[in-house]
PDB file of C-alpha atoms in Angstrom:
ATOM      1  CA  GLU A   1     102.536 -92.478  64.954  1.00 86.00           C
ATOM      2  CA  ALA A   2     103.581 -88.847  65.344  1.00 84.00           C
ATOM      3  CA  GLN A   3     106.487 -88.718  67.747  1.00 94.00           C
ATOM      4  CA  VAL A   4     109.842 -87.388  68.815  1.00 97.00           C
ATOM      5  CA  THR A   5     112.427 -90.087  69.404  1.00 97.00           C
ATOM      6  CA  GLN A   6     115.667 -89.841  71.319  1.00 98.00           C
ATOM      7  CA  ASN A   7     118.583 -92.253  71.464  1.00 98.00           C
ATOM      8  CA  PRO A   8     119.964 -93.527  73.646  1.00 97.00           C
ATOM      9  CA  ARG A   9     117.443 -93.399  76.466  1.00 97.00           C
ATOM     10  CA  TYR A  10     120.084 -94.106  79.080  1.00 97.00           C
ATOM     11  CA  LEU A  11     123.815 -93.516  78.903  1.00 97.00           C
ATOM     12  CA  ILE A  12     126.631 -93.806  81.395  1.00 97.00           C
ATOM     13  CA  THR A  13     129.946 -92.453  80.187  1.00 96.00           C
ATOM     14  CA  VAL A  14     133.248 -91.130  81.464  1.00 97.00           C
ATOM     15  CA  THR A  15     134.586 -87.617  81.573  1.00 97.00           C
ATOM     16  CA  GLY A  16     135.976 -86.420  78.263  1.00 97.00           C
ATOM     17  CA  LYS A  17     134.548 -89.109  76.005  1.00 97.00           C
ATOM     18  CA  LYS A  18     132.646 -87.438  73.175  1.00 97.00           C
ATOM     19  CA  LEU A  19     129.040 -88.439  72.789  1.00 97.00           C
ATOM     20  CA  THR A  20     126.013 -87.634  70.669  1.00 98.00           C
ATOM     21  CA  VAL A  21     122.372 -87.878  71.666  1.00 98.00           C
ATOM     22  CA  THR A  22     120.163 -88.143  68.627  1.00 98.00           C
ATOM     23  CA  CYS A  23     116.730 -86.576  68.245  1.00 98.00           C
ATOM     24  CA  SER A  24     114.364 -87.204  65.388  1.00 98.00           C
ATOM     25  CA  GLN A  25     110.791 -86.118  64.689  1.00 98.00           C
ATOM     26  CA  ASN A  26     108.407 -87.390  62.037  1.00 96.00           C
ATOM     27  CA  MET A  27     105.950 -84.493  62.066  1.00 96.00           C
ATOM     28  CA  ASN A  28     107.777 -82.186  59.637  1.00 96.00           C
ATOM     29  CA  HIS A  29     108.103 -79.583  62.398  1.00 95.00           C
ATOM     30  CA  GLU A  30     110.219 -76.538  61.746  1.00 94.00           C
ATOM     31  CA  TYR A  31     111.209 -75.849  65.329  1.00 93.00           C
ATOM     32  CA  MET A  32     113.265 -78.091  67.588  1.00 95.00           C
ATOM     33  CA  SER A  33     114.866 -77.613  71.005  1.00 96.00           C
ATOM     34  CA  TRP A  34     117.032 -79.307  73.585  1.00 97.00           C
ATOM     35  CA  TYR A  35     116.477 -78.989  77.324  1.00 97.00           C
ATOM     36  CA  ARG A  36     118.097 -80.374  80.412  1.00 98.00           C
ATOM     37  CA  GLN A  37     116.164 -81.107  83.580  1.00 97.00           C
ATOM     38  CA  ASP A  38     117.829 -81.054  86.980  1.00 96.00           C
ATOM     39  CA  PRO A  39     116.197 -81.444  90.412  1.00 92.00           C
ATOM     40  CA  GLY A  40     115.087 -78.125  91.810  1.00 90.00           C
ATOM     41  CA  LEU A  41     115.964 -76.262  88.626  1.00 93.00           C
ATOM     42  CA  GLY A  42     113.160 -77.265  86.295  1.00 93.00           C
ATOM     43  CA  LEU A  43     113.924 -77.431  82.586  1.00 95.00           C
ATOM     44  CA  ARG A  44     116.534 -75.199  81.057  1.00 95.00           C
ATOM     45  CA  GLN A  45     116.899 -74.652  77.353  1.00 94.00           C
ATOM     46  CA  ILE A  46     120.256 -75.578  75.861  1.00 96.00           C
ATOM     47  CA  TYR A  47     119.807 -74.798  72.161  1.00 95.00           C
ATOM     48  CA  TYR A  48     116.969 -74.294  69.775  1.00 93.00           C
ATOM     49  CA  SER A  49     116.532 -74.361  66.032  1.00 93.00           C
ATOM     50  CA  MET A  50     114.002 -72.545  63.931  1.00 90.00           C
ATOM     51  CA  ASN A  51     114.763 -74.434  60.740  1.00 90.00           C
ATOM     52  CA  VAL A  52     117.481 -76.276  58.858  1.00 92.00           C
ATOM     53  CA  GLU A  53     120.860 -74.642  59.445  1.00 92.00           C
ATOM     54  CA  VAL A  54     119.291 -72.097  61.844  1.00 90.00           C
ATOM     55  CA  THR A  55     120.216 -72.624  65.489  1.00 93.00           C
ATOM     56  CA  ASP A  56     120.598 -70.381  68.509  1.00 91.00           C
ATOM     57  CA  LYS A  57     121.696 -70.615  72.106  1.00 92.00           C
ATOM     58  CA  GLY A  58     119.301 -71.112  74.954  1.00 91.00           C
ATOM     59  CA  ASP A  59     120.126 -70.329  78.556  1.00 91.00           C
ATOM     60  CA  VAL A  60     122.714 -73.052  79.207  1.00 95.00           C
ATOM     61  CA  PRO A  61     124.644 -73.749  75.970  1.00 97.00           C
ATOM     62  CA  GLU A  62     128.117 -74.118  77.464  1.00 97.00           C
ATOM     63  CA  GLY A  63     129.633 -77.526  76.809  1.00 97.00           C
ATOM     64  CA  TYR A  64     127.113 -78.467  74.120  1.00 98.00           C
ATOM     65  CA  LYS A  65     126.928 -78.309  70.344  1.00 98.00           C
ATOM     66  CA  VAL A  66     124.055 -78.896  67.964  1.00 97.00           C
ATOM     67  CA  SER A  67     123.512 -79.142  64.263  1.00 95.00           C
ATOM     68  CA  ARG A  68     120.431 -79.087  62.059  1.00 97.00           C
ATOM     69  CA  LYS A  69     121.369 -80.426  58.675  1.00 97.00           C
ATOM     70  CA  GLU A  70     118.026 -82.097  58.083  1.00 96.00           C
ATOM     71  CA  LYS A  71     114.607 -80.950  59.149  1.00 96.00           C
ATOM     72  CA  ARG A  72     113.797 -84.105  61.072  1.00 97.00           C
ATOM     73  CA  ASN A  73     117.039 -84.456  63.053  1.00 98.00           C
ATOM     74  CA  PHE A  74     118.584 -82.300  65.764  1.00 98.00           C
ATOM     75  CA  PRO A  75     121.483 -84.092  67.482  1.00 98.00           C
ATOM     76  CA  LEU A  76     123.029 -82.863  70.727  1.00 98.00           C
ATOM     77  CA  ILE A  77     126.793 -83.231  70.912  1.00 98.00           C
ATOM     78  CA  LEU A  78     128.905 -83.215  74.053  1.00 98.00           C
ATOM     79  CA  GLU A  79     132.492 -82.891  72.857  1.00 96.00           C
ATOM     80  CA  SER A  80     134.066 -83.406  76.285  1.00 97.00           C
ATOM     81  CA  PRO A  81     131.436 -84.369  78.828  1.00 98.00           C
ATOM     82  CA  SER A  82     131.935 -83.461  82.463  1.00 97.00           C
ATOM     83  CA  PRO A  83     130.136 -84.687  85.597  1.00 97.00           C
ATOM     84  CA  ASN A  84     128.115 -81.457  85.817  1.00 97.00           C
ATOM     85  CA  GLN A  85     126.422 -82.483  82.572  1.00 98.00           C
ATOM     86  CA  THR A  86     124.844 -85.443  84.324  1.00 98.00           C
ATOM     87  CA  SER A  87     121.168 -84.732  83.755  1.00 98.00           C
ATOM     88  CA  LEU A  88     117.920 -85.714  82.080  1.00 97.00           C
ATOM     89  CA  TYR A  89     117.806 -84.371  78.527  1.00 98.00           C
ATOM     90  CA  PHE A  90     114.699 -83.670  76.493  1.00 97.00           C
ATOM     91  CA  CYS A  91     114.343 -82.920  72.820  1.00 97.00           C
ATOM     92  CA  ALA A  92     111.185 -81.189  71.606  1.00 96.00           C
ATOM     93  CA  SER A  93     109.669 -80.104  68.323  1.00 95.00           C
ATOM     94  CA  ARG A  94     106.929 -77.717  67.306  1.00 92.00           C
ATOM     95  CA  LYS A  95     105.186 -76.721  64.121  1.00 92.00           C
ATOM     96  CA  ARG A  96     105.552 -73.102  63.083  1.00 88.00           C
ATOM     97  CA  GLY A  97     102.443 -71.191  64.123  1.00 83.00           C
ATOM     98  CA  ALA A  98     101.415 -73.705  66.770  1.00 85.00           C
ATOM     99  CA  TYR A  99     101.939 -73.393  70.517  1.00 84.00           C
ATOM    100  CA  GLU A 100     102.278 -76.994  71.551  1.00 87.00           C
ATOM    101  CA  GLN A 101     105.725 -78.528  71.788  1.00 89.00           C
ATOM    102  CA  TYR A 102     106.031 -82.295  71.447  1.00 93.00           C
ATOM    103  CA  PHE A 103     108.655 -83.730  73.745  1.00 95.00           C
ATOM    104  CA  GLY A 104     110.739 -86.824  73.331  1.00 96.00           C
ATOM    105  CA  PRO A 105     110.863 -89.441  76.108  1.00 96.00           C
ATOM    106  CA  GLY A 106     114.099 -88.100  77.581  1.00 97.00           C
ATOM    107  CA  THR A 107     117.687 -89.320  77.787  1.00 98.00           C
ATOM    108  CA  ARG A 108     119.206 -89.890  81.186  1.00 97.00           C
ATOM    109  CA  LEU A 109     122.921 -89.181  81.010  1.00 98.00           C
ATOM    110  CA  THR A 110     125.427 -89.933  83.743  1.00 98.00           C
ATOM    111  CA  VAL A 111     129.011 -88.709  83.398  1.00 98.00           C
ATOM    112  CA  THR A 112     131.473 -90.218  85.859  1.00 97.00           C
TER     113      THR A 112
ATOM    114  CA  ALA B   1     115.684 -61.607  80.972  1.00 76.00           C
ATOM    115  CA  GLN B   2     112.578 -63.600  81.651  1.00 84.00           C
ATOM    116  CA  LYS B   3     112.045 -65.412  84.931  1.00 91.00           C
ATOM    117  CA  ILE B   4     109.340 -67.778  86.138  1.00 96.00           C
ATOM    118  CA  THR B   5     108.669 -68.368  89.840  1.00 97.00           C
ATOM    119  CA  GLN B   6     106.685 -71.277  91.209  1.00 97.00           C
ATOM    120  CA  THR B   7     106.666 -70.950  94.985  1.00 96.00           C
ATOM    121  CA  GLN B   8     104.786 -74.143  95.827  1.00 96.00           C
ATOM    122  CA  PRO B   9     107.142 -77.142  95.792  1.00 94.00           C
ATOM    123  CA  GLY B  10     104.238 -79.447  96.578  1.00 96.00           C
ATOM    124  CA  MET B  11     100.461 -79.336  96.740  1.00 96.00           C
ATOM    125  CA  PHE B  12      97.905 -81.800  98.019  1.00 97.00           C
ATOM    126  CA  VAL B  13      94.281 -81.991  96.931  1.00 97.00           C
ATOM    127  CA  GLN B  14      91.477 -84.456  97.359  1.00 97.00           C
ATOM    128  CA  GLU B  15      89.908 -86.087  94.376  1.00 97.00           C
ATOM    129  CA  LYS B  16      87.092 -84.031  92.789  1.00 97.00           C
ATOM    130  CA  GLU B  17      88.236 -80.793  94.407  1.00 97.00           C
ATOM    131  CA  ALA B  18      89.689 -77.849  92.501  1.00 98.00           C
ATOM    132  CA  VAL B  19      93.304 -76.790  92.946  1.00 98.00           C
ATOM    133  CA  THR B  20      95.284 -73.710  91.945  1.00 98.00           C
ATOM    134  CA  LEU B  21      98.972 -73.898  91.112  1.00 98.00           C
ATOM    135  CA  ASP B  22     100.747 -70.568  91.357  1.00 98.00           C
ATOM    136  CA  CYS B  23     103.017 -69.023  88.771  1.00 98.00           C
ATOM    137  CA  THR B  24     104.456 -65.528  88.652  1.00 98.00           C
ATOM    138  CA  TYR B  25     106.700 -64.207  85.945  1.00 96.00           C
ATOM    139  CA  ASP B  26     109.054 -61.355  85.352  1.00 94.00           C
ATOM    140  CA  THR B  27     109.650 -59.833  81.972  1.00 90.00           C
ATOM    141  CA  SER B  28     110.156 -56.453  80.381  1.00 87.00           C
ATOM    142  CA  ASP B  29     108.636 -57.633  77.111  1.00 86.00           C
ATOM    143  CA  GLN B  30     105.223 -56.332  76.137  1.00 86.00           C
ATOM    144  CA  SER B  31     104.398 -59.382  74.103  1.00 87.00           C
ATOM    145  CA  TYR B  32     104.910 -62.868  75.471  1.00 90.00           C
ATOM    146  CA  GLY B  33     103.305 -66.260  75.835  1.00 92.00           C
ATOM    147  CA  LEU B  34     102.684 -68.367  78.929  1.00 95.00           C
ATOM    148  CA  PHE B  35     102.429 -72.152  79.082  1.00 95.00           C
ATOM    149  CA  TRP B  36     101.728 -74.940  81.493  1.00 97.00           C
ATOM    150  CA  TYR B  37     103.164 -78.434  81.100  1.00 97.00           C
ATOM    151  CA  LYS B  38     102.500 -81.623  83.045  1.00 97.00           C
ATOM    152  CA  GLN B  39     105.145 -84.243  83.804  1.00 97.00           C
ATOM    153  CA  PRO B  40     103.750 -87.516  85.208  1.00 97.00           C
ATOM    154  CA  SER B  41     105.990 -89.926  87.079  1.00 95.00           C
ATOM    155  CA  SER B  42     106.643 -91.704  83.775  1.00 93.00           C
ATOM    156  CA  GLY B  43     108.679 -88.664  82.767  1.00 93.00           C
ATOM    157  CA  GLU B  44     107.121 -87.375  79.572  1.00 93.00           C
ATOM    158  CA  MET B  45     106.254 -83.703  79.168  1.00 94.00           C
ATOM    159  CA  ILE B  46     102.659 -82.944  78.217  1.00 94.00           C
ATOM    160  CA  PHE B  47     101.444 -79.555  76.974  1.00 93.00           C
ATOM    161  CA  LEU B  48      98.344 -78.374  78.857  1.00 96.00           C
ATOM    162  CA  ILE B  49      97.461 -74.786  78.038  1.00 96.00           C
ATOM    163  CA  TYR B  50      98.686 -71.544  76.466  1.00 94.00           C
ATOM    164  CA  GLN B  51      97.910 -67.860  77.156  1.00 94.00           C
ATOM    165  CA  GLY B  52      99.091 -64.938  75.069  1.00 91.00           C
ATOM    166  CA  SER B  53      99.822 -61.669  76.816  1.00 91.00           C
ATOM    167  CA  TYR B  54      97.331 -59.803  74.620  1.00 90.00           C
ATOM    168  CA  ASP B  55      94.575 -62.374  74.967  1.00 89.00           C
ATOM    169  CA  GLU B  56      91.663 -60.777  76.732  1.00 86.00           C
ATOM    170  CA  GLN B  57      90.053 -63.999  77.820  1.00 93.00           C
ATOM    171  CA  ASN B  58      91.615 -66.504  80.182  1.00 95.00           C
ATOM    172  CA  ALA B  59      92.582 -69.674  78.365  1.00 95.00           C
ATOM    173  CA  THR B  60      90.665 -72.861  79.103  1.00 96.00           C
ATOM    174  CA  GLU B  61      91.236 -76.441  77.984  1.00 96.00           C
ATOM    175  CA  GLY B  62      88.787 -78.899  79.437  1.00 97.00           C
ATOM    176  CA  ARG B  63      89.374 -79.056  83.202  1.00 97.00           C
ATOM    177  CA  TYR B  64      92.359 -76.709  82.937  1.00 98.00           C
ATOM    178  CA  SER B  65      92.089 -72.961  83.022  1.00 97.00           C
ATOM    179  CA  LEU B  66      94.734 -70.305  83.243  1.00 97.00           C
ATOM    180  CA  ASN B  67      93.986 -67.425  85.600  1.00 96.00           C
ATOM    181  CA  PHE B  68      95.914 -64.651  83.872  1.00 96.00           C
ATOM    182  CA  GLN B  69      96.403 -61.420  85.841  1.00 96.00           C
ATOM    183  CA  LYS B  70      98.661 -59.259  83.738  1.00 94.00           C
ATOM    184  CA  ALA B  71      99.098 -56.409  86.207  1.00 93.00           C
ATOM    185  CA  ARG B  72     100.192 -58.863  88.883  1.00 95.00           C
ATOM    186  CA  LYS B  73     102.279 -60.841  86.397  1.00 95.00           C
ATOM    187  CA  SER B  74     100.676 -64.057  87.460  1.00 97.00           C
ATOM    188  CA  ALA B  75      99.488 -67.027  85.397  1.00 97.00           C
ATOM    189  CA  ASN B  76      98.025 -69.543  87.808  1.00 98.00           C
ATOM    190  CA  LEU B  77      96.788 -72.918  86.614  1.00 98.00           C
ATOM    191  CA  VAL B  78      93.405 -74.012  87.927  1.00 98.00           C
ATOM    192  CA  ILE B  79      92.500 -77.681  87.713  1.00 98.00           C
ATOM    193  CA  SER B  80      88.842 -78.336  88.371  1.00 96.00           C
ATOM    194  CA  ALA B  81      87.476 -81.643  89.641  1.00 95.00           C
ATOM    195  CA  SER B  82      90.884 -83.198  90.320  1.00 97.00           C
ATOM    196  CA  GLN B  83      91.452 -86.795  89.326  1.00 97.00           C
ATOM    197  CA  LEU B  84      93.996 -89.313  90.583  1.00 97.00           C
ATOM    198  CA  GLY B  85      95.683 -89.132  87.183  1.00 97.00           C
ATOM    199  CA  ASP B  86      96.404 -85.444  87.773  1.00 98.00           C
ATOM    200  CA  SER B  87      99.136 -86.396  90.246  1.00 98.00           C
ATOM    201  CA  ALA B  88     102.265 -85.123  88.529  1.00 98.00           C
ATOM    202  CA  MET B  89     104.810 -82.336  88.357  1.00 97.00           C
ATOM    203  CA  TYR B  90     103.515 -79.143  86.762  1.00 98.00           C
ATOM    204  CA  PHE B  91     105.724 -76.578  85.086  1.00 97.00           C
ATOM    205  CA  CYS B  92     104.910 -73.002  84.148  1.00 97.00           C
ATOM    206  CA  ALA B  93     106.891 -71.527  81.250  1.00 95.00           C
ATOM    207  CA  MET B  94     107.056 -68.359  79.194  1.00 93.00           C
ATOM    208  CA  THR B  95     108.380 -67.209  75.863  1.00 88.00           C
ATOM    209  CA  PRO B  96     109.005 -63.745  74.463  1.00 77.00           C
ATOM    210  CA  ARG B  97     107.247 -62.986  71.223  1.00 68.00           C
ATOM    211  CA  GLY B  98     108.164 -60.732  68.346  1.00 58.00           C
ATOM    212  CA  LYS B  99     111.908 -60.913  68.803  1.00 56.00           C
ATOM    213  CA  GLY B 100     112.693 -63.163  65.895  1.00 57.00           C
ATOM    214  CA  THR B 101     112.856 -66.203  68.106  1.00 57.00           C
ATOM    215  CA  GLY B 102     109.668 -67.659  66.700  1.00 60.00           C
ATOM    216  CA  PHE B 103     108.349 -68.584  70.101  1.00 66.00           C
ATOM    217  CA  GLN B 104     111.250 -70.928  70.550  1.00 75.00           C
ATOM    218  CA  LYS B 105     113.052 -69.373  73.467  1.00 80.00           C
ATOM    219  CA  LEU B 106     111.354 -70.901  76.477  1.00 86.00           C
ATOM    220  CA  VAL B 107     111.997 -70.352  80.177  1.00 91.00           C
ATOM    221  CA  PHE B 108     110.590 -72.800  82.719  1.00 94.00           C
ATOM    222  CA  GLY B 109     109.846 -72.529  86.412  1.00 96.00           C
ATOM    223  CA  THR B 110     111.088 -75.077  88.934  1.00 96.00           C
ATOM    224  CA  GLY B 111     107.770 -76.889  89.068  1.00 97.00           C
ATOM    225  CA  THR B 112     105.073 -77.851  91.581  1.00 97.00           C
ATOM    226  CA  ARG B 113     104.421 -81.457  92.491  1.00 97.00           C
ATOM    227  CA  LEU B 114     100.701 -82.138  92.837  1.00 98.00           C
ATOM    228  CA  LEU B 115      99.409 -85.151  94.707  1.00 98.00           C
ATOM    229  CA  VAL B 116      95.746 -86.044  94.382  1.00 98.00           C
ATOM    230  CA  SER B 117      94.421 -88.287  97.118  1.00 97.00           C
ATOM    231  CA  PRO B 118      91.284 -90.474  96.964  1.00 95.00           C
TER     232      PRO B 118
END
């Protein structure tokens, strides 16, 4: 089944404890993105990647890192999480030339 | 910078009626793309429809159509013959084209929650 998977789906952590949210797609898509969704703010793009080793900042990159060493994976790294990074995170992928993005199921992160 | 405005926090419609969800955008780009996504209560994001800024015809996908008025910078979503399963959050989004971003830079609005009643 064609899909984007994210792990973990739910995470509660403490301030300052490094964490990684994994994202993987099995559709051989070139493009991948990370978003965060907060009430009243919609979705905001954190980082995006146009191919392996090609990444760029979205609108809210502060406090996040990404890497794209393999085409299928695009992990989101929070080196020192803070409570204002409590949010619902979505990973998405898209094939070059297509319009439709395929979203993962989301990861709900709580930082205390 | 691009900006999307969705002024309707919530909308109600009766089953089988049509409903229009508003979206206005602000951009200085000449070439851009506009999208609508649906987010049911289960949380997943579902692509509905796409409109390019140079497309002369309004986009349609089944019961969804995008009423694109370029001069007014509006891209309203029209859902015909509403169904109970249409109850969800709807997001308008846009992307600049031709700036080497490959359609990847995406800006979303704050969303409109649609409730379809029997």
